[in-house]
Amino acid sequence: MKAPELGIKIGRYEHGKRNSIADLGVRVGHSTIIEGDDIRTGVTVLVPPVANPFRERLFAGVYTFNGFSKPIGFIQVEELGYIETPIALTSTLNGYRVADALISLWAEENPEGISVNPLVMECNDGYLNDNKKRAVKEEHVFEAFKSASLDFEEGSVGAGTGMSAFEFKGGIGSSSRVVEIGGEEYTVASLVLSNFGKREDLVIAGVPIGWELRDYPGRGLSMRGSISIVIATDAPLNSRQLTRLARRAILGLARTGSYGHNGSGDIVLAFSTAQTVPSGKEVQSVGFLPDDALNRLFIAVADSTEEAIINSLLQAKTMSGRNGRTRYALPVEKVLEILEKYGGLERA
């Protein structure tokens, strides 16, 4: 169950219908790989709501809060301000194989193309997974792409299979918010791959959950992990504004108890589904919201990111893996008891 279904209220704005990035029409697919005692990994693919991302490029921006990370494709997004492939999430040493598979998908759909910028974001799942074996293959990326749906699983699936967060089981989480600007409704949604944090630092809805659970079983390195955050909105924003939106996602990350530890690569990609980037040589007009209208979007992205991280914890399941290690799921009943004690639950 997600945070709202448990009575955990985060932020001031209403959720979208699905309370996920699917509220923007973004389809998500997973391929989960569990083999033997030491392979706990996978890949997750986000497919933008266009027929062909290469021909219908969407405005985008990226932000790196802590650069201990190996994203693929960020430099061109910084320079040109758009995305042109699906977005893949995976484990660190699988990133290059996943990028190669995205190129294969692009080549099949765009035989006239001569170059493309595949987008891959990653976290290191080495606590539970032997990532040097690089278990993700082209067929896994194809499986995730072909299975992408508006209804998708969160938690210990796909890229989230081997991930840890706050020394509990982490993984995939998503949330959305709806805001009104100038009489129009806009949606902002976050999807995260959580793999960071020390146990005692975890905060949920302003309550020091991690400190209260500091002696719960399963302690082990997690602060050296990372987080990859993908933001989608239907607000008409340009690449500069989307970069500003991406920066504000870090405020939501901080609220959960992240301090940007040295080894935690914290990266964000934001894109808008409102309109495509003009192509060809003829002058075309596009419109964007004024900067003075962005504040509610900034609040919404902080709130949706905060909740997406908590949702990744709430939906992940206990998993054992490499070297006999076990990551326990967040003990939800204990969390609810602590929230009740601190007055952090919303009752119907």
GROMACS .gro file of C-alpha atoms in nm:
model
  348
    1MET     CA    1   0.000   0.000   0.000
    2LYS     CA    2   0.106   0.357  -0.065
    3ALA     CA    3   0.137   0.632   0.194
    4PRO     CA    4  -0.211   0.788   0.148
    5GLU     CA    5  -0.381   0.448   0.181
    6LEU     CA    6  -0.212   0.407   0.520
    7GLY     CA    7  -0.315   0.750   0.642
    8ILE     CA    8   0.029   0.905   0.589
    9LYS     CA    9  -0.018   1.256   0.453
   10ILE     CA   10   0.269   1.424   0.271
   11GLY     CA   11   0.223   1.772   0.126
   12ARG     CA   12  -0.076   1.997   0.065
   13TYR     CA   13  -0.196   1.921  -0.290
   14GLU     CA   14  -0.425   1.646  -0.416
   15HIS     CA   15  -0.288   1.336  -0.586
   16GLY     CA   16  -0.348   1.245  -0.947
   17LYS     CA   17  -0.591   0.962  -1.027
   18ARG     CA   18  -0.325   0.690  -1.013
   19ASN     CA   19  -0.086   0.871  -0.776
   20SER     CA   20   0.201   0.784  -1.006
   21ILE     CA   21   0.391   0.901  -1.310
   22ALA     CA   22   0.126   0.719  -1.516
   23ASP     CA   23  -0.097   1.023  -1.453
   24LEU     CA   24   0.110   1.189  -1.729
   25GLY     CA   25   0.054   0.899  -1.968
   26VAL     CA   26   0.403   0.763  -1.902
   27ARG     CA   27   0.409   0.385  -1.928
   28VAL     CA   28   0.647   0.187  -1.706
   29GLY     CA   29   0.778  -0.165  -1.761
   30HIS     CA   30   1.008  -0.390  -1.559
   31SER     CA   31   1.231  -0.690  -1.610
   32THR     CA   32   1.327  -0.851  -1.279
   33ILE     CA   33   1.628  -1.086  -1.265
   34ILE     CA   34   1.669  -1.321  -0.967
   35GLU     CA   35   1.916  -1.603  -1.026
   36GLY     CA   36   2.094  -1.828  -0.776
   37ASP     CA   37   2.217  -1.673  -0.453
   38ASP     CA   38   2.384  -1.362  -0.591
   39ILE     CA   39   2.188  -1.209  -0.880
   40ARG     CA   40   1.925  -0.958  -0.764
   41THR     CA   41   1.892  -0.694  -1.032
   42GLY     CA   42   1.688  -0.577  -1.329
   43VAL     CA   43   1.585  -0.289  -1.551
   44THR     CA   44   1.292  -0.048  -1.557
   45VAL     CA   45   1.192   0.145  -1.870
   46LEU     CA   46   0.979   0.461  -1.877
   47VAL     CA   47   0.808   0.524  -2.211
   48PRO     CA   48   0.696   0.884  -2.277
   49PRO     CA   49   0.341   0.935  -2.410
   50VAL     CA   50   0.438   0.989  -2.774
   51ALA     CA   51   0.436   0.750  -3.069
   52ASN     CA   52   0.809   0.784  -3.138
   53PRO     CA   53   1.031   0.973  -2.888
   54PHE     CA   54   1.297   1.032  -3.156
   55ARG     CA   55   1.056   1.207  -3.390
   56GLU     CA   56   0.845   1.368  -3.116
   57ARG     CA   57   1.108   1.499  -2.879
   58LEU     CA   58   0.998   1.637  -2.544
   59PHE     CA   59   1.146   1.933  -2.360
   60ALA     CA   60   1.365   1.820  -2.069
   61GLY     CA   61   1.616   1.932  -1.810
   62VAL     CA   62   1.859   1.750  -1.580
   63TYR     CA   63   2.017   1.826  -1.244
   64THR     CA   64   2.301   1.658  -1.059
   65PHE     CA   65   2.295   1.719  -0.685
   66ASN     CA   66   2.584   1.483  -0.610
   67GLY     CA   67   2.784   1.356  -0.905
   68PHE     CA   68   2.897   1.020  -0.766
   69SER     CA   69   2.691   0.866  -1.048
   70LYS     CA   70   2.717   0.737  -1.404
   71PRO     CA   71   2.410   0.857  -1.596
   72ILE     CA   72   2.421   0.815  -1.971
   73GLY     CA   73   2.285   1.089  -2.197
   74PHE     CA   74   2.273   1.379  -1.952
   75ILE     CA   75   2.525   1.600  -2.135
   76GLN     CA   76   2.316   1.623  -2.453
   77VAL     CA   77   2.001   1.696  -2.253
   78GLU     CA   78   2.187   1.981  -2.083
   79GLU     CA   79   2.297   2.117  -2.422
   80LEU     CA   80   1.988   2.064  -2.639
   81GLY     CA   81   1.710   2.052  -2.381
   82TYR     CA   82   1.513   1.747  -2.494
   83ILE     CA   83   1.483   1.369  -2.466
   84GLU     CA   84   1.461   1.140  -2.767
   85THR     CA   85   1.444   0.785  -2.625
   86PRO     CA   86   1.265   0.605  -2.345
   87ILE     CA   87   1.434   0.643  -2.006
   88ALA     CA   88   1.590   0.334  -1.850
   89LEU     CA   89   1.682   0.270  -1.487
   90THR     CA   90   1.919  -0.009  -1.386
   91SER     CA   91   2.219  -0.101  -1.172
   92THR     CA   92   2.551   0.075  -1.218
   93LEU     CA   93   2.755  -0.176  -1.416
   94ASN     CA   94   2.460  -0.270  -1.637
   95GLY     CA   95   2.417   0.088  -1.760
   96TYR     CA   96   2.622   0.056  -2.076
   97ARG     CA   97   2.451  -0.265  -2.186
   98VAL     CA   98   2.113  -0.104  -2.126
   99ALA     CA   99   2.216   0.200  -2.332
  100ASP     CA  100   2.319  -0.032  -2.615
  101ALA     CA  101   1.978  -0.203  -2.602
  102LEU     CA  102   1.801   0.136  -2.620
  103ILE     CA  103   2.004   0.210  -2.932
  104SER     CA  104   1.885  -0.120  -3.081
  105LEU     CA  105   1.523  -0.024  -3.010
  106TRP     CA  106   1.579   0.318  -3.168
  107ALA     CA  107   1.751   0.171  -3.476
  108GLU     CA  108   1.463  -0.067  -3.540
  109GLU     CA  109   1.205   0.212  -3.527
  110ASN     CA  110   1.412   0.479  -3.701
  111PRO     CA  111   1.606   0.327  -3.992
  112GLU     CA  112   1.670   0.676  -4.132
  113GLY     CA  113   1.841   0.796  -3.812
  114ILE     CA  114   2.218   0.839  -3.786
  115SER     CA  115   2.264   0.916  -3.416
  116VAL     CA  116   2.067   0.905  -3.092
  117ASN     CA  117   2.109   0.992  -2.725
  118PRO     CA  118   2.001   0.697  -2.506
  119LEU     CA  119   1.905   0.789  -2.149
  120VAL     CA  120   2.007   0.559  -1.865
  121MET     CA  121   2.008   0.637  -1.493
  122GLU     CA  122   2.157   0.401  -1.237
  123CYS     CA  123   2.218   0.307  -0.875
  124ASN     CA  124   2.457   0.048  -0.730
  125ASP     CA  125   2.274  -0.264  -0.608
  126GLY     CA  126   2.595  -0.436  -0.499
  127TYR     CA  127   2.482  -0.503  -0.143
  128LEU     CA  128   2.246  -0.778  -0.260
  129ASN     CA  129   2.361  -0.829  -0.620
  130ASP     CA  130   2.691  -0.932  -0.777
  131ASN     CA  131   2.684  -0.644  -1.022
  132LYS     CA  132   3.017  -0.740  -1.179
  133LYS     CA  133   2.833  -1.025  -1.350
  134ARG     CA  134   2.627  -0.766  -1.542
  135ALA     CA  135   2.319  -0.987  -1.561
  136VAL     CA  136   2.101  -0.743  -1.758
  137LYS     CA  137   2.098  -0.832  -2.127
  138GLU     CA  138   1.935  -0.681  -2.434
  139GLU     CA  139   1.638  -0.914  -2.405
  140HIS     CA  140   1.564  -0.784  -2.055
  141VAL     CA  141   1.550  -0.426  -2.180
  142PHE     CA  142   1.321  -0.536  -2.465
  143GLU     CA  143   1.099  -0.720  -2.213
  144ALA     CA  144   1.069  -0.409  -1.993
  145PHE     CA  145   0.994  -0.189  -2.295
  146LYS     CA  146   0.731  -0.421  -2.439
  147SER     CA  147   0.559  -0.476  -2.103
  148ALA     CA  148   0.538  -0.103  -2.021
  149SER     CA  149   0.194  -0.011  -1.889
  150LEU     CA  150   0.008   0.263  -1.704
  151ASP     CA  151  -0.050   0.005  -1.430
  152PHE     CA  152   0.288  -0.098  -1.297
  153GLU     CA  153   0.430  -0.252  -0.984
  154GLU     CA  154   0.645  -0.060  -0.737
  155GLY     CA  155   0.898  -0.173  -0.477
  156SER     CA  156   1.144  -0.460  -0.533
  157VAL     CA  157   1.094  -0.497  -0.908
  158GLY     CA  158   1.291  -0.418  -1.222
  159ALA     CA  159   1.577  -0.184  -1.146
  160GLY     CA  160   1.463  -0.182  -0.782
  161THR     CA  161   1.516  -0.556  -0.732
  162GLY     CA  162   1.847  -0.529  -0.546
  163MET     CA  163   1.827  -0.173  -0.411
  164SER     CA  164   1.844  -0.062  -0.046
  165ALA     CA  165   1.724   0.257   0.121
  166PHE     CA  166   1.795   0.363   0.480
  167GLU     CA  167   1.924   0.008   0.537
  168PHE     CA  168   1.581  -0.131   0.456
  169LYS     CA  169   1.468  -0.274   0.122
  170GLY     CA  170   1.428   0.004  -0.133
  171GLY     CA  171   1.345   0.020  -0.503
  172ILE     CA  172   1.085   0.179  -0.729
  173GLY     CA  173   0.833   0.432  -0.598
  174SER     CA  174   0.608   0.693  -0.758
  175SER     CA  175   0.364   0.969  -0.665
  176SER     CA  176   0.185   1.262  -0.829
  177ARG     CA  177   0.029   1.598  -0.742
  178VAL     CA  178  -0.227   1.821  -0.916
  179VAL     CA  179  -0.206   2.201  -0.894
  180GLU     CA  180  -0.409   2.489  -1.036
  181ILE     CA  181  -0.233   2.776  -1.213
  182GLY     CA  182  -0.424   3.052  -1.386
  183GLY     CA  183  -0.744   2.851  -1.398
  184GLU     CA  184  -0.573   2.544  -1.551
  185GLU     CA  185  -0.488   2.217  -1.376
  186TYR     CA  186  -0.140   2.071  -1.416
  187THR     CA  187   0.006   1.745  -1.288
  188VAL     CA  188   0.357   1.682  -1.158
  189ALA     CA  189   0.475   1.327  -1.087
  190SER     CA  190   0.793   1.164  -0.961
  191LEU     CA  191   0.930   0.814  -1.005
  192VAL     CA  192   1.236   0.718  -0.801
  193LEU     CA  193   1.489   0.440  -0.780
  194SER     CA  194   1.582   0.459  -0.409
  195ASN     CA  195   1.915   0.323  -0.289
  196PHE     CA  196   2.054   0.561  -0.026
  197GLY     CA  197   2.051   0.669   0.337
  198LYS     CA  198   2.150   0.565   0.688
  199ARG     CA  199   1.888   0.392   0.903
  200GLU     CA  200   1.874   0.652   1.180
  201ASP     CA  201   1.822   0.938   0.932
  202LEU     CA  202   1.490   0.814   0.786
  203VAL     CA  203   1.208   1.065   0.828
  204ILE     CA  204   0.846   0.997   0.727
  205ALA     CA  205   0.595   1.283   0.734
  206GLY     CA  206   0.827   1.476   0.963
  207VAL     CA  207   0.862   1.190   1.214
  208PRO     CA  208   1.208   1.039   1.297
  209ILE     CA  209   1.112   0.684   1.202
  210GLY     CA  210   1.470   0.571   1.141
  211TRP     CA  211   1.587   0.681   1.484
  212GLU     CA  212   1.301   0.492   1.645
  213LEU     CA  213   1.391   0.182   1.438
  214ARG     CA  214   1.769   0.217   1.468
  215ASP     CA  215   1.800  -0.122   1.639
  216TYR     CA  216   1.573  -0.308   1.397
  217PRO     CA  217   1.756  -0.602   1.229
  218GLY     CA  218   1.934  -0.576   0.896
  219ARG     CA  219   2.181  -0.291   0.941
  220GLY     CA  220   2.452  -0.265   0.671
  221LEU     CA  221   2.597  -0.010   0.429
  222SER     CA  222   2.337   0.195   0.246
  223MET     CA  223   2.458   0.554   0.278
  224ARG     CA  224   2.698   0.489  -0.011
  225GLY     CA  225   2.413   0.415  -0.250
  226SER     CA  226   2.233   0.663  -0.474
  227ILE     CA  227   1.897   0.781  -0.598
  228SER     CA  228   1.771   0.839  -0.951
  229ILE     CA  229   1.465   1.063  -0.983
  230VAL     CA  230   1.250   1.109  -1.295
  231ILE     CA  231   0.998   1.394  -1.302
  232ALA     CA  232   0.716   1.433  -1.554
  233THR     CA  233   0.467   1.718  -1.589
  234ASP     CA  234   0.205   1.835  -1.836
  235ALA     CA  235   0.279   2.198  -1.758
  236PRO     CA  236   0.424   2.373  -2.065
  237LEU     CA  237   0.783   2.434  -1.949
  238ASN     CA  238   1.105   2.489  -2.143
  239SER     CA  239   1.431   2.310  -2.068
  240ARG     CA  240   1.557   2.587  -1.839
  241GLN     CA  241   1.238   2.574  -1.635
  242LEU     CA  242   1.246   2.195  -1.625
  243THR     CA  243   1.600   2.212  -1.487
  244ARG     CA  244   1.470   2.443  -1.216
  245LEU     CA  245   1.191   2.193  -1.145
  246ALA     CA  246   1.446   1.911  -1.123
  247ARG     CA  247   1.646   2.104  -0.863
  248ARG     CA  248   1.342   2.130  -0.636
  249ALA     CA  249   1.303   1.752  -0.630
  250ILE     CA  250   1.607   1.749  -0.402
  251LEU     CA  251   1.403   1.931  -0.136
  252GLY     CA  252   1.173   1.629  -0.122
  253LEU     CA  253   1.475   1.400  -0.104
  254ALA     CA  254   1.612   1.598   0.191
  255ARG     CA  255   1.283   1.573   0.381
  256THR     CA  256   1.316   1.193   0.391
  257GLY     CA  257   1.653   1.219   0.567
  258SER     CA  258   1.911   1.241   0.290
  259TYR     CA  259   2.225   1.444   0.355
  260GLY     CA  260   2.386   1.386   0.017
  261HIS     CA  261   2.655   1.156   0.153
  262ASN     CA  262   2.982   1.142  -0.037
  263GLY     CA  263   2.910   0.814  -0.211
  264SER     CA  264   2.546   0.884  -0.294
  265GLY     CA  265   2.494   0.983  -0.656
  266ASP     CA  266   2.177   1.195  -0.658
  267ILE     CA  267   2.051   1.279  -1.008
  268VAL     CA  268   1.727   1.411  -1.154
  269LEU     CA  269   1.573   1.424  -1.501
  270ALA     CA  270   1.255   1.626  -1.564
  271PHE     CA  271   1.049   1.640  -1.885
  272SER     CA  272   0.723   1.793  -2.002
  273THR     CA  273   0.456   1.611  -2.200
  274ALA     CA  274   0.280   1.937  -2.296
  275GLN     CA  275   0.433   1.985  -2.641
  276THR     CA  276   0.707   1.856  -2.866
  277VAL     CA  277   1.025   2.035  -2.961
  278PRO     CA  278   0.991   2.207  -3.301
  279SER     CA  279   1.179   2.031  -3.578
  280GLY     CA  280   1.283   2.125  -3.929
  281LYS     CA  281   1.400   2.466  -4.048
  282GLU     CA  282   1.075   2.660  -4.047
  283VAL     CA  283   0.996   2.894  -3.759
  284GLN     CA  284   0.738   2.743  -3.523
  285SER     CA  285   0.580   2.888  -3.212
  286VAL     CA  286   0.566   2.725  -2.871
  287GLY     CA  287   0.439   2.864  -2.542
  288PHE     CA  288   0.558   2.830  -2.183
  289LEU     CA  289   0.437   2.932  -1.842
  290PRO     CA  290   0.597   3.248  -1.701
  291ASP     CA  291   0.853   3.193  -1.425
  292ASP     CA  292   0.632   3.373  -1.173
  293ALA     CA  293   0.375   3.094  -1.217
  294LEU     CA  294   0.608   2.808  -1.119
  295ASN     CA  295   0.594   2.815  -0.740
  296ARG     CA  296   0.309   2.566  -0.704
  297LEU     CA  297   0.491   2.328  -0.938
  298PHE     CA  298   0.802   2.362  -0.720
  299ILE     CA  299   0.599   2.268  -0.411
  300ALA     CA  300   0.433   1.981  -0.595
  301VAL     CA  301   0.760   1.829  -0.716
  302ALA     CA  302   0.911   1.839  -0.367
  303ASP     CA  303   0.602   1.670  -0.221
  304SER     CA  304   0.569   1.407  -0.496
  305THR     CA  305   0.937   1.317  -0.470
  306GLU     CA  306   0.921   1.287  -0.093
  307GLU     CA  307   0.622   1.057  -0.114
  308ALA     CA  308   0.765   0.854  -0.404
  309ILE     CA  309   1.067   0.768  -0.186
  310ILE     CA  310   0.845   0.666   0.104
  311ASN     CA  311   0.625   0.463  -0.134
  312SER     CA  312   0.933   0.277  -0.258
  313LEU     CA  313   1.001   0.168   0.101
  314LEU     CA  314   0.641   0.086   0.187
  315GLN     CA  315   0.602  -0.145  -0.114
  316ALA     CA  316   0.940  -0.320  -0.114
  317LYS     CA  317   0.964  -0.676   0.015
  318THR     CA  318   1.233  -0.845   0.223
  319MET     CA  319   1.504  -0.995   0.003
  320SER     CA  320   1.820  -1.199   0.057
  321GLY     CA  321   2.109  -1.203  -0.184
  322ARG     CA  322   2.484  -1.187  -0.228
  323ASN     CA  323   2.705  -1.320   0.054
  324GLY     CA  324   2.401  -1.426   0.255
  325ARG     CA  325   2.292  -1.067   0.317
  326THR     CA  326   1.929  -0.976   0.380
  327ARG     CA  327   1.749  -0.646   0.341
  328TYR     CA  328   1.432  -0.639   0.546
  329ALA     CA  329   1.120  -0.462   0.431
  330LEU     CA  330   1.025  -0.153   0.626
  331PRO     CA  331   0.810  -0.283   0.917
  332VAL     CA  332   0.493  -0.099   0.822
  333GLU     CA  333   0.295  -0.178   1.137
  334LYS     CA  334   0.576  -0.050   1.358
  335VAL     CA  335   0.601   0.261   1.140
  336LEU     CA  336   0.229   0.326   1.183
  337GLU     CA  337   0.260   0.284   1.559
  338ILE     CA  338   0.543   0.539   1.570
  339LEU     CA  339   0.352   0.782   1.350
  340GLU     CA  340   0.050   0.744   1.577
  341LYS     CA  341   0.265   0.822   1.878
  342TYR     CA  342   0.395   1.139   1.713
  343GLY     CA  343   0.056   1.238   1.573
  344GLY     CA  344   0.172   1.190   1.216
  345LEU     CA  345  -0.124   0.988   1.086
  346GLU     CA  346  -0.426   1.130   0.907
  347ARG     CA  347  -0.748   0.967   1.021
  348ALA     CA  348  -1.065   0.951   0.809
   0.00000   0.00000   0.00000
